[in-house]
Short mmCIF file of N, CA and C in Angstrom, two decimals:
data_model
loop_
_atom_site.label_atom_id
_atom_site.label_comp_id
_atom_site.label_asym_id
_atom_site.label_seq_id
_atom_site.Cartn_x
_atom_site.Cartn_y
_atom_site.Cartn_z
N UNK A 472 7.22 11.42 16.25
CA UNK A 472 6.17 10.49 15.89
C UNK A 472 6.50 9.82 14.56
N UNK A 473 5.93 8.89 14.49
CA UNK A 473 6.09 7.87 13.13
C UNK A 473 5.42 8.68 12.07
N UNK A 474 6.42 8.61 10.77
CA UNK A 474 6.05 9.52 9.41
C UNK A 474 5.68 8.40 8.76
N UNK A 475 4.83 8.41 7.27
CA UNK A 475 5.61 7.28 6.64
C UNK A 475 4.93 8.24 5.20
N UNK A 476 5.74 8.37 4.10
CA UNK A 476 5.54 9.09 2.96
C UNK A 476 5.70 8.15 1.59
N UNK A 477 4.42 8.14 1.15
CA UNK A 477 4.82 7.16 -0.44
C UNK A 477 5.19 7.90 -1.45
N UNK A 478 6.16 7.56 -2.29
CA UNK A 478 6.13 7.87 -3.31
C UNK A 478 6.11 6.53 -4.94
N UNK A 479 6.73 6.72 -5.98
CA UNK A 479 6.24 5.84 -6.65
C UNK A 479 5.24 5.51 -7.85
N UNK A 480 4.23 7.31 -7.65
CA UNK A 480 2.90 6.92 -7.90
C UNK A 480 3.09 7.64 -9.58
N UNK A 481 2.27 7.54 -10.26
CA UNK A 481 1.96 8.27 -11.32
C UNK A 481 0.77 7.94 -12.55
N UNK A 482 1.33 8.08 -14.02
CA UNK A 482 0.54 7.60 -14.98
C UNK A 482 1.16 6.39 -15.58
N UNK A 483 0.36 5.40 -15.84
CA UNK A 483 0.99 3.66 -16.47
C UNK A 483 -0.09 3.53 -17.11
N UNK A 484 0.00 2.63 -18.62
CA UNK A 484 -0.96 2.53 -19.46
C UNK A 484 -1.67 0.64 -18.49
N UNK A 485 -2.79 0.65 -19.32
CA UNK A 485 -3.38 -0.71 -18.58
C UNK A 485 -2.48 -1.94 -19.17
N UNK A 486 -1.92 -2.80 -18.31
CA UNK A 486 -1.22 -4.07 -18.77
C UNK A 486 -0.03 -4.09 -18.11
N UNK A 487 0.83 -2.41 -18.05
CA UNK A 487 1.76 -1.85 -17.35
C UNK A 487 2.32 -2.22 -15.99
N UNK A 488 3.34 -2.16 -15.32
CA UNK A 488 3.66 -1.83 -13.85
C UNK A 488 4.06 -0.53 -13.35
N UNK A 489 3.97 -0.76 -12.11
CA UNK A 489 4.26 0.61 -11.16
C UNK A 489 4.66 -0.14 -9.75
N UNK A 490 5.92 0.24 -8.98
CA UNK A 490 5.68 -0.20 -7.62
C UNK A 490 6.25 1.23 -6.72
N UNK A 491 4.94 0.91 -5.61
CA UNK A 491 4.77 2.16 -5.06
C UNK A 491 5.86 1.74 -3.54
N UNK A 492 6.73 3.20 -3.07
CA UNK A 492 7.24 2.73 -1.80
C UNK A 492 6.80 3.67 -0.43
N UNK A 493 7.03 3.12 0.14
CA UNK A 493 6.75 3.70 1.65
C UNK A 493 7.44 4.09 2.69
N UNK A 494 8.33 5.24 3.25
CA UNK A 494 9.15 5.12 3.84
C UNK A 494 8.69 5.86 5.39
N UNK A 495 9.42 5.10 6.51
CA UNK A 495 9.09 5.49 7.65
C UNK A 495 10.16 6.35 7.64
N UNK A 496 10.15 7.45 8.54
CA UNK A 496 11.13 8.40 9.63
C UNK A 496 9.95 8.89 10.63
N UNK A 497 11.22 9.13 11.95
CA UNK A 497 10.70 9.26 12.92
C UNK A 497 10.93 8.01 13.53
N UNK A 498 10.57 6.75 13.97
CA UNK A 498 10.86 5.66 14.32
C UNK A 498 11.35 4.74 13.08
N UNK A 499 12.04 3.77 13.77
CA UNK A 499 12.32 2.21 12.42
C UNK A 499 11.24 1.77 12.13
N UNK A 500 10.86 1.29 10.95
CA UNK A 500 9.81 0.50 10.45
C UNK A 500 9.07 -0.81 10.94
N UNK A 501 8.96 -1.14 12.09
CA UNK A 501 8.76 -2.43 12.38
C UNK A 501 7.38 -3.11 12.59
N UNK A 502 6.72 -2.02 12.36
CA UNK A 502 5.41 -1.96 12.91
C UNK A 502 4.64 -2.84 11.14
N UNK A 503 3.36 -3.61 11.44
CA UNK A 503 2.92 -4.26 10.96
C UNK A 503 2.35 -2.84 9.91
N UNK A 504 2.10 -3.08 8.35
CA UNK A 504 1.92 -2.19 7.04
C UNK A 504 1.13 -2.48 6.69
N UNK A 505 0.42 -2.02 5.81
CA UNK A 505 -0.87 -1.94 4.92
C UNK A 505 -1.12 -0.55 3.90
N UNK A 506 -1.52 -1.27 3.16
CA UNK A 506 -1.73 -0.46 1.96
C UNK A 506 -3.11 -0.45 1.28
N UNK A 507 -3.55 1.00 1.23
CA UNK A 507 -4.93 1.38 0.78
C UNK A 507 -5.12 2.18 -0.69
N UNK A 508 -6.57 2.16 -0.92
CA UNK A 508 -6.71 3.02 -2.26
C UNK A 508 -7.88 3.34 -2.09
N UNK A 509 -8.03 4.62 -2.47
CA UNK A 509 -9.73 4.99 -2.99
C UNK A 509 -9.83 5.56 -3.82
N UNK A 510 -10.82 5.77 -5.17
CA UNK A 510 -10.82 6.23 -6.07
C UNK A 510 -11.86 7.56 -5.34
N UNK A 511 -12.10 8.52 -6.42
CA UNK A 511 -13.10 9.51 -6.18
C UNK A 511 -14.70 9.18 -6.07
N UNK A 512 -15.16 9.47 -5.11
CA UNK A 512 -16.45 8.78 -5.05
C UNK A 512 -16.93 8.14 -4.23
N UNK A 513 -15.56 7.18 -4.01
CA UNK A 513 -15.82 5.67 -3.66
C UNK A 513 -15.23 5.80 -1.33
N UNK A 514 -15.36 4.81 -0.83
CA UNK A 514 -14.79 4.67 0.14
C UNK A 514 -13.47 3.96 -0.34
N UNK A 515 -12.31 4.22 1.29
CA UNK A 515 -11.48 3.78 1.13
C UNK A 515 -11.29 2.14 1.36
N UNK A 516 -10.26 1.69 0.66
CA UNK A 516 -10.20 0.28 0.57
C UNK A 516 -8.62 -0.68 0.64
N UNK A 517 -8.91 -1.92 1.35
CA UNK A 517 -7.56 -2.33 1.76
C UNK A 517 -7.32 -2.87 0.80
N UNK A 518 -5.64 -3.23 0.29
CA UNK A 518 -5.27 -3.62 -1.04
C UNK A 518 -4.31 -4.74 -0.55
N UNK A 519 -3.26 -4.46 0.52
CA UNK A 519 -2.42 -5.39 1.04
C UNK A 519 -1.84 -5.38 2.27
N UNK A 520 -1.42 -6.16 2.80
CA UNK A 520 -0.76 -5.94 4.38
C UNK A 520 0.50 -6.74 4.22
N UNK A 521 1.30 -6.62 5.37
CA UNK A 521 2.35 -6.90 5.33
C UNK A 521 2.96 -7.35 7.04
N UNK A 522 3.28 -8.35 7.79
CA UNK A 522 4.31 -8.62 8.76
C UNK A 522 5.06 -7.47 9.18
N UNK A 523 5.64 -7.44 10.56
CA UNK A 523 7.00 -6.61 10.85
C UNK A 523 8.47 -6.95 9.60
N UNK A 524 8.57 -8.41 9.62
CA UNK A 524 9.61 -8.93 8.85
C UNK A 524 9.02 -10.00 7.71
N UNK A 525 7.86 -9.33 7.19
CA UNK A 525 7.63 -9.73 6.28
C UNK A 525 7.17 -10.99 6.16
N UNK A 526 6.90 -12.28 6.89
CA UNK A 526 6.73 -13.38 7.11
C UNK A 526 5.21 -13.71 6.51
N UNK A 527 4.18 -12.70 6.85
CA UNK A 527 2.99 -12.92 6.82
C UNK A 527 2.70 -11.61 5.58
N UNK A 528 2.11 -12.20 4.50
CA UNK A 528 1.24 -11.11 3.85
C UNK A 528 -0.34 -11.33 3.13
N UNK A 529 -0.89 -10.34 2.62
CA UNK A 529 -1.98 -10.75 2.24
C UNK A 529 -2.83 -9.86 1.50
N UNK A 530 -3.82 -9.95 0.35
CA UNK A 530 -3.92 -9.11 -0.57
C UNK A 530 -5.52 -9.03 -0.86
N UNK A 531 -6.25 -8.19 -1.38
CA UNK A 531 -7.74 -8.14 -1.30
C UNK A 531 -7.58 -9.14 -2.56
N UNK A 532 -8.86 -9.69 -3.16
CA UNK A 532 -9.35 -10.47 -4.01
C UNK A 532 -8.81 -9.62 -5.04
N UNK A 533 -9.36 -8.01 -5.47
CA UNK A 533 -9.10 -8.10 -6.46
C UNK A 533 -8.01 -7.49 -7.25
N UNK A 534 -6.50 -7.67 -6.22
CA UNK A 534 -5.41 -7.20 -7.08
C UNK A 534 -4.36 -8.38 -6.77
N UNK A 535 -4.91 -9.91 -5.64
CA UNK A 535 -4.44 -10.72 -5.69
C UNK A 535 -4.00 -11.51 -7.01
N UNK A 536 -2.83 -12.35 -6.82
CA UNK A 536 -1.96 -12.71 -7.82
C UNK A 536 -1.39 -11.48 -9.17
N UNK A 537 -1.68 -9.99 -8.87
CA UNK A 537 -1.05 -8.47 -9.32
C UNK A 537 0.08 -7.97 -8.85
N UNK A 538 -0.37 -8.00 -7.30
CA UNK A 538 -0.15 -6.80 -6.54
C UNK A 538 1.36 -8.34 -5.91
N UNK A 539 2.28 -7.69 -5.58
CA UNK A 539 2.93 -8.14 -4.56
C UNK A 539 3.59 -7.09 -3.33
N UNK A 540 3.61 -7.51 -2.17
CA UNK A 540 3.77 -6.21 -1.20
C UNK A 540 5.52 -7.11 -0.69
N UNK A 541 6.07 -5.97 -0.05
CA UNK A 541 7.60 -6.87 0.31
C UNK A 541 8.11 -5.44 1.20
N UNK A 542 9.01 -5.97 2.00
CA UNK A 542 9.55 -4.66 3.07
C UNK A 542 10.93 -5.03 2.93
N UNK A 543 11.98 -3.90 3.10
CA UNK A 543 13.08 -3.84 3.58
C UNK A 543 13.57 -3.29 4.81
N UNK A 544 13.67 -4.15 5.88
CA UNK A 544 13.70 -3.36 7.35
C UNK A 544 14.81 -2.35 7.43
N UNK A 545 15.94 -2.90 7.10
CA UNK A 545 17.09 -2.07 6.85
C UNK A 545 16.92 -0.58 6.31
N UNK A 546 16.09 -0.15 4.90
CA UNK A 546 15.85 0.93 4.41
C UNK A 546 14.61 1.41 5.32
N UNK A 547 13.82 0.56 6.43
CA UNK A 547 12.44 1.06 6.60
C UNK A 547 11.58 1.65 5.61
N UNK A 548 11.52 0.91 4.42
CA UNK A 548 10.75 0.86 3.28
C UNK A 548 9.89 -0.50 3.14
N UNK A 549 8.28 -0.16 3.06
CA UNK A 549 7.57 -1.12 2.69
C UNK A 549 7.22 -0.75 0.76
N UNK A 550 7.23 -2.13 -0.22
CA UNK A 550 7.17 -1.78 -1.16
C UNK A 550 5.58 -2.36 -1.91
N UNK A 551 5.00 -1.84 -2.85
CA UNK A 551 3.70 -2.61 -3.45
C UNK A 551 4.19 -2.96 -5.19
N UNK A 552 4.47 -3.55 -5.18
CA UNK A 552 4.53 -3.60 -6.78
C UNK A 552 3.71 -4.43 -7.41
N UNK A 553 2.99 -3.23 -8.54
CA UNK A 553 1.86 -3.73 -8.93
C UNK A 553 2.16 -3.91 -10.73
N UNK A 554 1.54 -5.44 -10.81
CA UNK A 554 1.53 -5.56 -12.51
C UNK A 554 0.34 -5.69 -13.39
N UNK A 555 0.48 -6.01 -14.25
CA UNK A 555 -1.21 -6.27 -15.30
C UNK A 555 -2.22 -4.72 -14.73
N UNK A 556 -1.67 -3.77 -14.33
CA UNK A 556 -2.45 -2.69 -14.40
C UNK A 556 -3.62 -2.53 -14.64
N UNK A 557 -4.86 -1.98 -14.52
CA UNK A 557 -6.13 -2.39 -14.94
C UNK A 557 -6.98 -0.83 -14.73
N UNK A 558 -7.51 -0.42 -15.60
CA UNK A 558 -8.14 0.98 -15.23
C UNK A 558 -8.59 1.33 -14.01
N UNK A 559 -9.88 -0.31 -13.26
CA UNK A 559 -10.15 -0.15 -11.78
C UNK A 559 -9.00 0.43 -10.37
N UNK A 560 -8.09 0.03 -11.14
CA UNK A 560 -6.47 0.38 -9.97
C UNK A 560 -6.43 1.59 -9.85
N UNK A 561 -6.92 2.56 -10.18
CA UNK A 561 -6.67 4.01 -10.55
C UNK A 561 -7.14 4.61 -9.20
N UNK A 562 -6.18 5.55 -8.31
CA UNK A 562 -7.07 5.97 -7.39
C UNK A 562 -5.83 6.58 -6.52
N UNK A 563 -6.19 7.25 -4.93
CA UNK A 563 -4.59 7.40 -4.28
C UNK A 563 -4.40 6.41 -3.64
N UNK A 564 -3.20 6.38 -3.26
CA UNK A 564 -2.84 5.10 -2.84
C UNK A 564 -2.40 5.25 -1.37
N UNK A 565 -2.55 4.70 -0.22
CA UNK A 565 -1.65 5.16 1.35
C UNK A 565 -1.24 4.42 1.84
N UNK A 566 -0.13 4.33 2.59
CA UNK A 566 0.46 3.56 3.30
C UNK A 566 0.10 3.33 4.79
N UNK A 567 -0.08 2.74 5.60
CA UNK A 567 -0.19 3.02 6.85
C UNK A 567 0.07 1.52 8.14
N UNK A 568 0.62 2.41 9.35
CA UNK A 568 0.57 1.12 10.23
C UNK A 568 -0.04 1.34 11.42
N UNK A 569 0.20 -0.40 11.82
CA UNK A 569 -1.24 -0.86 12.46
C UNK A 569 -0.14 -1.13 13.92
N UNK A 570 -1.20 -1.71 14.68
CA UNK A 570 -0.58 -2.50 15.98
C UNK A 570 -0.47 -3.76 16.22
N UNK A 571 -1.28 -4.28 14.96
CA UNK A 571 -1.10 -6.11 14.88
C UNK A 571 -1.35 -6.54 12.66
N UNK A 572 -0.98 -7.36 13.16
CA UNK A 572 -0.75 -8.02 11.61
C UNK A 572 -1.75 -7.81 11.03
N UNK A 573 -2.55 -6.87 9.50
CA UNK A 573 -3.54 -6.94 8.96
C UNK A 573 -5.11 -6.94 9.59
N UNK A 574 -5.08 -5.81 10.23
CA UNK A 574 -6.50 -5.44 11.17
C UNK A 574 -6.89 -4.86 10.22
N UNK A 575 -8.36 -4.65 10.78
CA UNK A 575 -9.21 -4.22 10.20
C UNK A 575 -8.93 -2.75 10.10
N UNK A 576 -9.58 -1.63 9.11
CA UNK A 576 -8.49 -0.54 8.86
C UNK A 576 -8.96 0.51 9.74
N UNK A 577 -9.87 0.50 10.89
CA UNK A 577 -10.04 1.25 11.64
C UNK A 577 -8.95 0.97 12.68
N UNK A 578 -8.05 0.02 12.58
CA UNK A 578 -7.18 -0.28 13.85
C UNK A 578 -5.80 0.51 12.97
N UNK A 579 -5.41 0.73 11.89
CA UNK A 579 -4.81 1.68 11.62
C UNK A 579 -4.11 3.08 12.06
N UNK A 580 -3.14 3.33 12.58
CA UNK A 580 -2.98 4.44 13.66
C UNK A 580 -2.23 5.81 12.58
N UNK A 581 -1.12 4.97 12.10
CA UNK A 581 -0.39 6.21 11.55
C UNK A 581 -0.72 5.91 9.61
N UNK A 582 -0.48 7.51 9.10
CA UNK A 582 -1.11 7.02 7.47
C UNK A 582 -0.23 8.15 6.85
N UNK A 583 0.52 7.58 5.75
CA UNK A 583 0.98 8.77 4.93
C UNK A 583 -0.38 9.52 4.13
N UNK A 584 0.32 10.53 3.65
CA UNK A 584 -0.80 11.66 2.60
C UNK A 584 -1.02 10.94 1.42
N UNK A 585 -0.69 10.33 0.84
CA UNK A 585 -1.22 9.61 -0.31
C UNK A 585 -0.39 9.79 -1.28
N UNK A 586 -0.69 8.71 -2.50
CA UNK A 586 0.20 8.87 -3.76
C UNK A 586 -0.95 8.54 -4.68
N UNK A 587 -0.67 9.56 -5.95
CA UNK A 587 -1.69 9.17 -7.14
C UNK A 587 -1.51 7.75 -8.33
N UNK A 588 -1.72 7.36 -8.71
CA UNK A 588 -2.01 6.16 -9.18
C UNK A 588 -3.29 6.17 -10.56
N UNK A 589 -2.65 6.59 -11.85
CA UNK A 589 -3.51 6.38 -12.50
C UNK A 589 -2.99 5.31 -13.87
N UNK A 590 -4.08 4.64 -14.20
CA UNK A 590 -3.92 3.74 -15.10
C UNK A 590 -5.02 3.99 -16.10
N UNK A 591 -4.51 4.95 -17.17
CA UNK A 591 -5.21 5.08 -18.74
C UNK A 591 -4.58 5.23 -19.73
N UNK A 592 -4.65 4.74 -20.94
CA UNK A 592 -4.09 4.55 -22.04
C UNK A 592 -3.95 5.40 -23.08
#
């Protein structure tokens, strides 16, 4: 079955970068990506999606023009690299794929365990 495990994650002061990666085993990566976060408390939330080959992407409001998402089919690595850091960013982070380009996240099938993600100074 399809794995996909992030790593990437840690502590960055606010202003900072971090880019988080995603790697499939078990099958090649081809399958359409997305990337989530939830802080403690809160529900989970979509941050970015991504194409099979990358063609199509797209980012929530509020880490648009931050966040950039990008894949390498070859490594079957999807990547998030995130800049201008911001305390709200703080939370785990997951990778996961879908069966069509940027669905809604109940159409989500396979999900790594998460990566931590904190931003304090």
């Amino acid at each position: 079955q399809l794995e996909l495990v992030e790593s990437g994650g840690g502590l960055v002061q606010p202003g900072g970068s971090l880019t988080l990666s995603c790697v499939a085993s078990g099958v090649t990566m081809y399958s359409p990506i997305g990337w989530f976060r939830q802080a403690p408390g809160k529900e989970r939330e979509a941050v970015s999606c991504i194409s099979p080959q990358g063609t199509i992407t797209k980012y929530a409001d509020s880490v648009n023009g931050r966040f950039t998402i990008s894949r390498d089919v070859a490594k079957a690595t999807v990547y998030l690299q995130m800049n201008n850091l911001k305390f709200e960013d703080t939370g785990i982070y997951y990778c996961a794929a879908a069966g069509r380009v940027c669905p809604p996240m109940n159409e989500y099938d396979f999900w790594g365990q998460g990566i931590q993600v904190t931003v304090s100074s």
